[in-house]
Amino acid sequence: RSQSVRRMWYDPDDRGRDHPPDTVISERCAITCRVAPSFLRVGHIELHSRRMIRPSGPGEPTADEAKEQLVALLKHAIDREFVNEVDTSLPLPQQCVQLVREFAKRQASLAVNWLRVGYVQGNMNSDNCLLSGRTMDYGPFGFVEEYEALWSPFTSDMERKFGFERQPVAAQVNVLTFAQSLVPLIDGEEGGDEALAEMQKIVKDEYKEIVEAKLGEMRRAKLGIHEWDEQAKSELWPKLQSLMQRSKVDYTILFRQLSSMTKHELSMGFDNLFSRLDPAFYCAETQREL
């Protein structure tokens, strides 16, 4: 027999949802199973790193034991997820640099692809971030319907730190957290200073460059234009984003409709263009914003 649980949510008539859930509702329970080739997370590395640098309590590993555990976990992570990207014959500091660089690439690709399809992870903390760069359902995920730049299904994130368009920044924070977690292994080692400087460059500069390049190519493809130049970046996209926000157009349907239009249809004038975009709007009032 189905079971139900009482939990806090929103009143059916509350459409704003600009506040935490404030109404008790009853919902049917379900059993879900998360499946992935690997469950190694940034939080796992972070946990063992913290154990290295803090005083150990009763029953907890000493700093040396925590270091051994962290090194063992990193070796397992490399073998499981980075076997072709990390040269294990190099000293540990150089391996860490290669790890951070590859992880940064994967996080940049992941976040940009989320923006491509309108996906919002919801809660992108280090314990919800796989080292593999794969998407994993950790609960408060969702897909953007009416476009809202900082939309999030995570009701506890009132500041929208993990909102839709901020996801590349949230991913960068995880890259930073991962790099910081490796510092205790590198600090004081031969070649450690150079490795730390390289890792800092990856987090601050290389990651941003990768995201910008991938964002540009993704948006170019979605719009069907030949190239993503400075005019497209600084003029075309901001104008389109503003229109999408004001008109509350459906993010996915808009680009789907655009992708099906032919050159002949585009040459037939604005009336024909807007008629093809009709399915992307939820009401005529918002469509007038365009």
CSV table of C-alpha atoms in Angstrom, one decimal:
chain,number,residue,atom,x,y,z
A,1,ARG,CA,0.0,0.0,0.0
A,2,SER,CA,1.3,3.5,-0.9
A,3,GLN,CA,2.5,5.5,2.0
A,4,SER,CA,2.4,9.3,2.3
A,5,VAL,CA,4.4,11.9,4.1
A,6,ARG,CA,3.6,15.4,5.3
A,7,ARG,CA,6.1,18.1,4.3
A,8,MET,CA,6.4,21.9,3.9
A,9,TRP,CA,5.6,23.2,0.4
A,10,TYR,CA,3.6,26.0,-1.2
A,11,ASP,CA,-0.2,26.7,-1.2
A,12,PRO,CA,-1.7,25.9,-4.7
A,13,ASP,CA,-2.6,29.5,-5.1
A,14,ASP,CA,0.8,30.8,-4.3
A,15,ARG,CA,2.4,31.5,-7.7
A,16,GLY,CA,5.2,33.8,-6.6
A,17,ARG,CA,7.3,31.4,-4.6
A,18,ASP,CA,9.7,34.2,-3.6
A,19,HIS,CA,9.9,32.8,0.0
A,20,PRO,CA,10.6,29.4,1.6
A,21,PRO,CA,7.7,26.8,1.6
A,22,ASP,CA,5.1,27.7,4.3
A,23,THR,CA,2.3,25.2,3.8
A,24,VAL,CA,2.1,21.6,5.1
A,25,ILE,CA,1.0,19.2,2.3
A,26,SER,CA,0.7,15.4,2.1
A,27,GLU,CA,2.4,13.5,-0.7
A,28,ARG,CA,2.8,9.9,-1.8
A,29,CYS,CA,6.2,8.4,-1.1
A,30,ALA,CA,8.4,6.8,-3.7
A,31,ILE,CA,11.7,4.9,-3.8
A,32,THR,CA,14.4,6.1,-6.2
A,33,CYS,CA,17.7,4.6,-7.2
A,34,ARG,CA,20.7,6.8,-8.3
A,35,VAL,CA,22.9,5.0,-10.8
A,36,ALA,CA,26.3,6.2,-12.0
A,37,PRO,CA,29.6,4.7,-13.1
A,38,SER,CA,31.2,6.4,-10.2
A,39,PHE,CA,30.1,8.3,-7.1
A,40,LEU,CA,33.4,10.0,-6.3
A,41,ARG,CA,32.7,13.6,-5.4
A,42,VAL,CA,34.6,16.8,-4.6
A,43,GLY,CA,33.3,16.5,-1.1
A,44,HIS,CA,35.1,13.2,-0.6
A,45,ILE,CA,38.4,14.8,-1.4
A,46,GLU,CA,37.5,17.8,0.7
A,47,LEU,CA,36.6,15.7,3.8
A,48,HIS,CA,40.0,13.9,3.9
A,49,SER,CA,41.8,17.1,3.2
A,50,ARG,CA,40.2,18.7,6.3
A,51,ARG,CA,41.1,15.7,8.4
A,52,MET,CA,44.7,16.3,7.5
A,53,ILE,CA,44.8,19.9,8.8
A,54,ARG,CA,42.6,19.8,11.8
A,55,PRO,CA,43.3,18.2,15.2
A,56,SER,CA,42.0,14.7,15.3
A,57,GLY,CA,39.4,13.7,17.9
A,58,PRO,CA,38.8,10.4,19.6
A,59,GLY,CA,38.4,7.6,17.1
A,60,GLU,CA,39.4,9.9,14.2
A,61,PRO,CA,42.4,9.4,11.9
A,62,THR,CA,45.6,11.3,12.7
A,63,ALA,CA,47.0,13.8,10.2
A,64,ASP,CA,49.4,11.2,8.8
A,65,GLU,CA,46.6,8.6,8.5
A,66,ALA,CA,44.3,11.1,6.8
A,67,LYS,CA,47.1,11.9,4.3
A,68,GLU,CA,47.5,8.3,3.5
A,69,GLN,CA,43.7,8.0,3.0
A,70,LEU,CA,43.6,11.1,0.8
A,71,VAL,CA,46.5,9.9,-1.4
A,72,ALA,CA,44.8,6.5,-1.7
A,73,LEU,CA,41.5,8.1,-2.7
A,74,LEU,CA,43.2,10.3,-5.3
A,75,LYS,CA,45.0,7.2,-6.8
A,76,HIS,CA,41.6,5.5,-7.0
A,77,ALA,CA,40.0,8.6,-8.6
A,78,ILE,CA,42.8,8.8,-11.2
A,79,ASP,CA,42.4,5.1,-12.0
A,80,ARG,CA,38.6,5.3,-12.1
A,81,GLU,CA,38.1,8.7,-13.8
A,82,PHE,CA,41.3,10.2,-15.1
A,83,VAL,CA,43.4,7.3,-16.3
A,84,ASN,CA,44.0,8.9,-19.7
A,85,GLU,CA,44.5,12.5,-18.4
A,86,VAL,CA,46.9,12.1,-15.5
A,87,ASP,CA,50.5,10.8,-15.9
A,88,THR,CA,51.0,8.8,-12.7
A,89,SER,CA,54.8,8.7,-13.4
A,90,LEU,CA,55.0,12.4,-12.5
A,91,PRO,CA,55.6,13.6,-9.0
A,92,LEU,CA,52.4,14.1,-7.0
A,93,PRO,CA,52.3,18.0,-7.3
A,94,GLN,CA,52.3,17.7,-11.1
A,95,GLN,CA,49.6,15.0,-11.0
A,96,CYS,CA,47.5,17.3,-8.9
A,97,VAL,CA,47.9,20.1,-11.5
A,98,GLN,CA,46.7,17.7,-14.3
A,99,LEU,CA,43.8,16.6,-12.1
A,100,VAL,CA,42.6,20.2,-11.5
A,101,ARG,CA,43.0,21.1,-15.1
A,102,GLU,CA,41.0,18.2,-16.4
A,103,PHE,CA,38.4,18.7,-13.7
A,104,ALA,CA,38.0,22.3,-14.6
A,105,LYS,CA,37.5,21.3,-18.3
A,106,ARG,CA,34.8,18.9,-17.3
A,107,GLN,CA,33.0,21.3,-15.0
A,108,ALA,CA,33.0,24.0,-17.7
A,109,SER,CA,31.6,21.6,-20.2
A,110,LEU,CA,29.0,20.3,-17.7
A,111,ALA,CA,27.7,23.8,-16.7
A,112,VAL,CA,27.5,25.0,-20.3
A,113,ASN,CA,25.6,22.0,-21.4
A,114,TRP,CA,23.2,22.6,-18.5
A,115,LEU,CA,22.6,26.1,-19.9
A,116,ARG,CA,22.2,24.6,-23.4
A,117,VAL,CA,19.2,22.4,-22.4
A,118,GLY,CA,17.7,24.6,-19.6
A,119,TYR,CA,18.7,22.2,-16.8
A,120,VAL,CA,19.2,23.5,-13.2
A,121,GLN,CA,21.0,21.3,-10.8
A,122,GLY,CA,19.6,23.2,-7.8
A,123,ASN,CA,22.2,22.6,-5.1
A,124,MET,CA,25.7,22.6,-6.5
A,125,ASN,CA,27.8,22.2,-3.2
A,126,SER,CA,31.0,20.1,-3.2
A,127,ASP,CA,29.1,17.0,-1.9
A,128,ASN,CA,26.8,17.3,-4.9
A,129,CYS,CA,29.5,17.5,-7.5
A,130,LEU,CA,30.9,14.3,-9.2
A,131,LEU,CA,34.6,14.3,-10.1
A,132,SER,CA,33.7,12.7,-13.4
A,133,GLY,CA,31.9,15.7,-14.6
A,134,ARG,CA,28.6,13.8,-15.0
A,135,THR,CA,25.1,15.0,-14.1
A,136,MET,CA,23.6,13.4,-11.0
A,137,ASP,CA,20.2,14.0,-9.5
A,138,TYR,CA,20.6,15.1,-5.9
A,139,GLY,CA,17.0,16.1,-5.4
A,140,PRO,CA,16.1,19.8,-6.2
A,141,PHE,CA,16.7,19.7,-9.9
A,142,GLY,CA,14.5,21.0,-12.7
A,143,PHE,CA,14.2,22.4,-16.2
A,144,VAL,CA,13.5,26.0,-17.1
A,145,GLU,CA,10.2,26.6,-18.7
A,146,GLU,CA,9.3,30.4,-18.6
A,147,TYR,CA,12.7,31.9,-18.9
A,148,GLU,CA,14.1,33.4,-15.7
A,149,ALA,CA,17.9,34.0,-15.6
A,150,LEU,CA,18.3,33.0,-12.0
A,151,TRP,CA,15.4,30.4,-11.7
A,152,SER,CA,16.1,27.6,-9.3
A,153,PRO,CA,14.0,24.7,-8.0
A,154,PHE,CA,16.0,24.7,-4.8
A,155,THR,CA,13.7,26.4,-2.4
A,156,SER,CA,16.4,26.9,0.3
A,157,ASP,CA,18.5,28.9,-2.1
A,158,MET,CA,16.7,32.2,-1.7
A,159,GLU,CA,19.8,34.1,-2.9
A,160,ARG,CA,19.8,32.1,-6.1
A,161,LYS,CA,23.5,31.2,-5.7
A,162,PHE,CA,22.8,28.2,-7.9
A,163,GLY,CA,20.3,29.9,-10.2
A,164,PHE,CA,20.2,28.9,-13.9
A,165,GLU,CA,22.7,31.4,-15.5
A,166,ARG,CA,24.9,31.3,-12.4
A,167,GLN,CA,25.7,27.6,-12.7
A,168,PRO,CA,29.1,28.2,-14.4
A,169,VAL,CA,30.1,30.2,-11.4
A,170,ALA,CA,28.9,27.5,-9.0
A,171,ALA,CA,30.9,25.0,-11.0
A,172,GLN,CA,34.0,27.3,-10.7
A,173,VAL,CA,33.6,27.3,-6.9
A,174,ASN,CA,33.8,23.5,-7.0
A,175,VAL,CA,36.9,23.7,-9.0
A,176,LEU,CA,38.4,26.1,-6.4
A,177,THR,CA,37.3,23.8,-3.6
A,178,PHE,CA,38.9,20.8,-5.3
A,179,ALA,CA,42.1,22.6,-5.8
A,180,GLN,CA,42.2,23.9,-2.2
A,181,SER,CA,41.6,20.3,-1.0
A,182,LEU,CA,44.8,19.3,-2.7
A,183,VAL,CA,47.0,22.0,-1.2
A,184,PRO,CA,47.9,20.1,2.0
A,185,LEU,CA,49.4,17.3,-0.2
A,186,ILE,CA,51.5,19.8,-2.2
A,187,ASP,CA,52.5,22.4,0.3
A,188,GLY,CA,56.2,21.9,1.2
A,189,GLU,CA,56.8,19.3,-1.5
A,190,GLU,CA,59.5,19.7,-4.1
A,191,GLY,CA,57.9,21.6,-7.0
A,192,GLY,CA,54.9,22.4,-4.8
A,193,ASP,CA,55.1,26.2,-5.2
A,194,GLU,CA,55.1,26.0,-9.0
A,195,ALA,CA,52.2,23.5,-8.8
A,196,LEU,CA,50.2,25.8,-6.5
A,197,ALA,CA,50.7,28.7,-8.8
A,198,GLU,CA,49.6,26.7,-11.8
A,199,MET,CA,46.5,25.5,-10.0
A,200,GLN,CA,45.6,29.0,-9.1
A,201,LYS,CA,45.9,30.1,-12.7
A,202,ILE,CA,43.6,27.2,-13.8
A,203,VAL,CA,40.9,28.2,-11.3
A,204,LYS,CA,41.1,32.0,-11.9
A,205,ASP,CA,41.9,32.2,-15.6
A,206,GLU,CA,41.8,29.0,-17.6
A,207,TYR,CA,38.4,28.0,-16.3
A,208,LYS,CA,36.8,31.3,-17.3
A,209,GLU,CA,38.4,31.1,-20.8
A,210,ILE,CA,37.1,27.6,-21.3
A,211,VAL,CA,33.6,28.6,-20.2
A,212,GLU,CA,33.5,31.7,-22.4
A,213,ALA,CA,34.6,29.7,-25.4
A,214,LYS,CA,32.0,27.0,-24.8
A,215,LEU,CA,29.3,29.4,-24.0
A,216,GLY,CA,29.9,31.3,-27.3
A,217,GLU,CA,29.9,28.1,-29.4
A,218,MET,CA,26.7,26.9,-27.6
A,219,ARG,CA,24.9,30.1,-28.1
A,220,ARG,CA,26.1,30.4,-31.7
A,221,ALA,CA,24.7,26.9,-32.5
A,222,LYS,CA,21.4,27.6,-30.7
A,223,LEU,CA,20.9,30.8,-32.7
A,224,GLY,CA,22.1,29.3,-36.0
A,225,ILE,CA,24.6,32.1,-36.8
A,226,HIS,CA,27.9,31.6,-38.6
A,227,GLU,CA,30.2,33.0,-35.9
A,228,TRP,CA,30.2,34.2,-32.3
A,229,ASP,CA,31.9,37.5,-32.5
A,230,GLU,CA,32.1,40.5,-30.1
A,231,GLN,CA,28.9,42.0,-31.5
A,232,ALA,CA,27.0,38.8,-30.9
A,233,LYS,CA,28.4,38.5,-27.4
A,234,SER,CA,27.9,42.2,-26.3
A,235,GLU,CA,24.8,43.2,-28.3
A,236,LEU,CA,22.8,40.3,-29.7
A,237,TRP,CA,22.7,38.0,-26.7
A,238,PRO,CA,22.1,40.6,-24.0
A,239,LYS,CA,19.1,42.0,-26.1
A,240,LEU,CA,17.7,38.5,-26.6
A,241,GLN,CA,18.2,37.6,-23.0
A,242,SER,CA,16.3,40.8,-21.9
A,243,LEU,CA,13.5,40.0,-24.3
A,244,MET,CA,13.2,36.4,-23.0
A,245,GLN,CA,13.1,37.6,-19.4
A,246,ARG,CA,10.4,40.3,-20.0
A,247,SER,CA,8.2,38.1,-22.2
A,248,LYS,CA,8.6,35.0,-20.1
A,249,VAL,CA,9.0,32.9,-23.2
A,250,ASP,CA,9.5,29.1,-22.9
A,251,TYR,CA,13.3,28.7,-23.1
A,252,THR,CA,13.3,25.3,-24.8
A,253,ILE,CA,10.3,25.8,-27.2
A,254,LEU,CA,11.7,29.2,-28.4
A,255,PHE,CA,15.0,27.7,-29.7
A,256,ARG,CA,13.2,24.6,-31.0
A,257,GLN,CA,10.9,26.8,-33.1
A,258,LEU,CA,13.8,28.9,-34.3
A,259,SER,CA,15.7,25.8,-35.4
A,260,SER,CA,12.8,24.6,-37.6
A,261,MET,CA,12.5,27.8,-39.6
A,262,THR,CA,13.8,28.0,-43.1
A,263,LYS,CA,15.5,30.8,-44.9
A,264,HIS,CA,12.4,31.3,-47.0
A,265,GLU,CA,10.2,31.7,-43.9
A,266,LEU,CA,12.6,34.2,-42.5
A,267,SER,CA,12.4,36.3,-45.6
A,268,MET,CA,8.6,36.5,-45.3
A,269,GLY,CA,8.6,39.2,-42.7
A,270,PHE,CA,8.0,39.6,-38.9
A,271,ASP,CA,4.4,38.5,-38.9
A,272,ASN,CA,5.3,35.1,-40.2
A,273,LEU,CA,8.2,34.9,-37.8
A,274,PHE,CA,6.1,35.6,-34.8
A,275,SER,CA,3.4,33.1,-35.9
A,276,ARG,CA,6.0,30.4,-35.9
A,277,LEU,CA,7.1,31.4,-32.4
A,278,ASP,CA,3.5,31.4,-30.9
A,279,PRO,CA,4.0,28.0,-29.3
A,280,ALA,CA,6.8,29.4,-27.1
A,281,PHE,CA,4.5,31.9,-25.4
A,282,TYR,CA,2.1,31.1,-22.5
A,283,CYS,CA,-0.1,34.1,-23.1
A,284,ALA,CA,-0.5,36.9,-25.6
A,285,GLU,CA,0.2,39.7,-23.1
A,286,THR,CA,3.8,38.5,-22.6
A,287,GLN,CA,4.3,38.0,-26.4
A,288,ARG,CA,3.7,41.7,-26.9
A,289,GLU,CA,7.0,42.4,-25.1
A,290,LEU,CA,8.6,41.4,-28.3
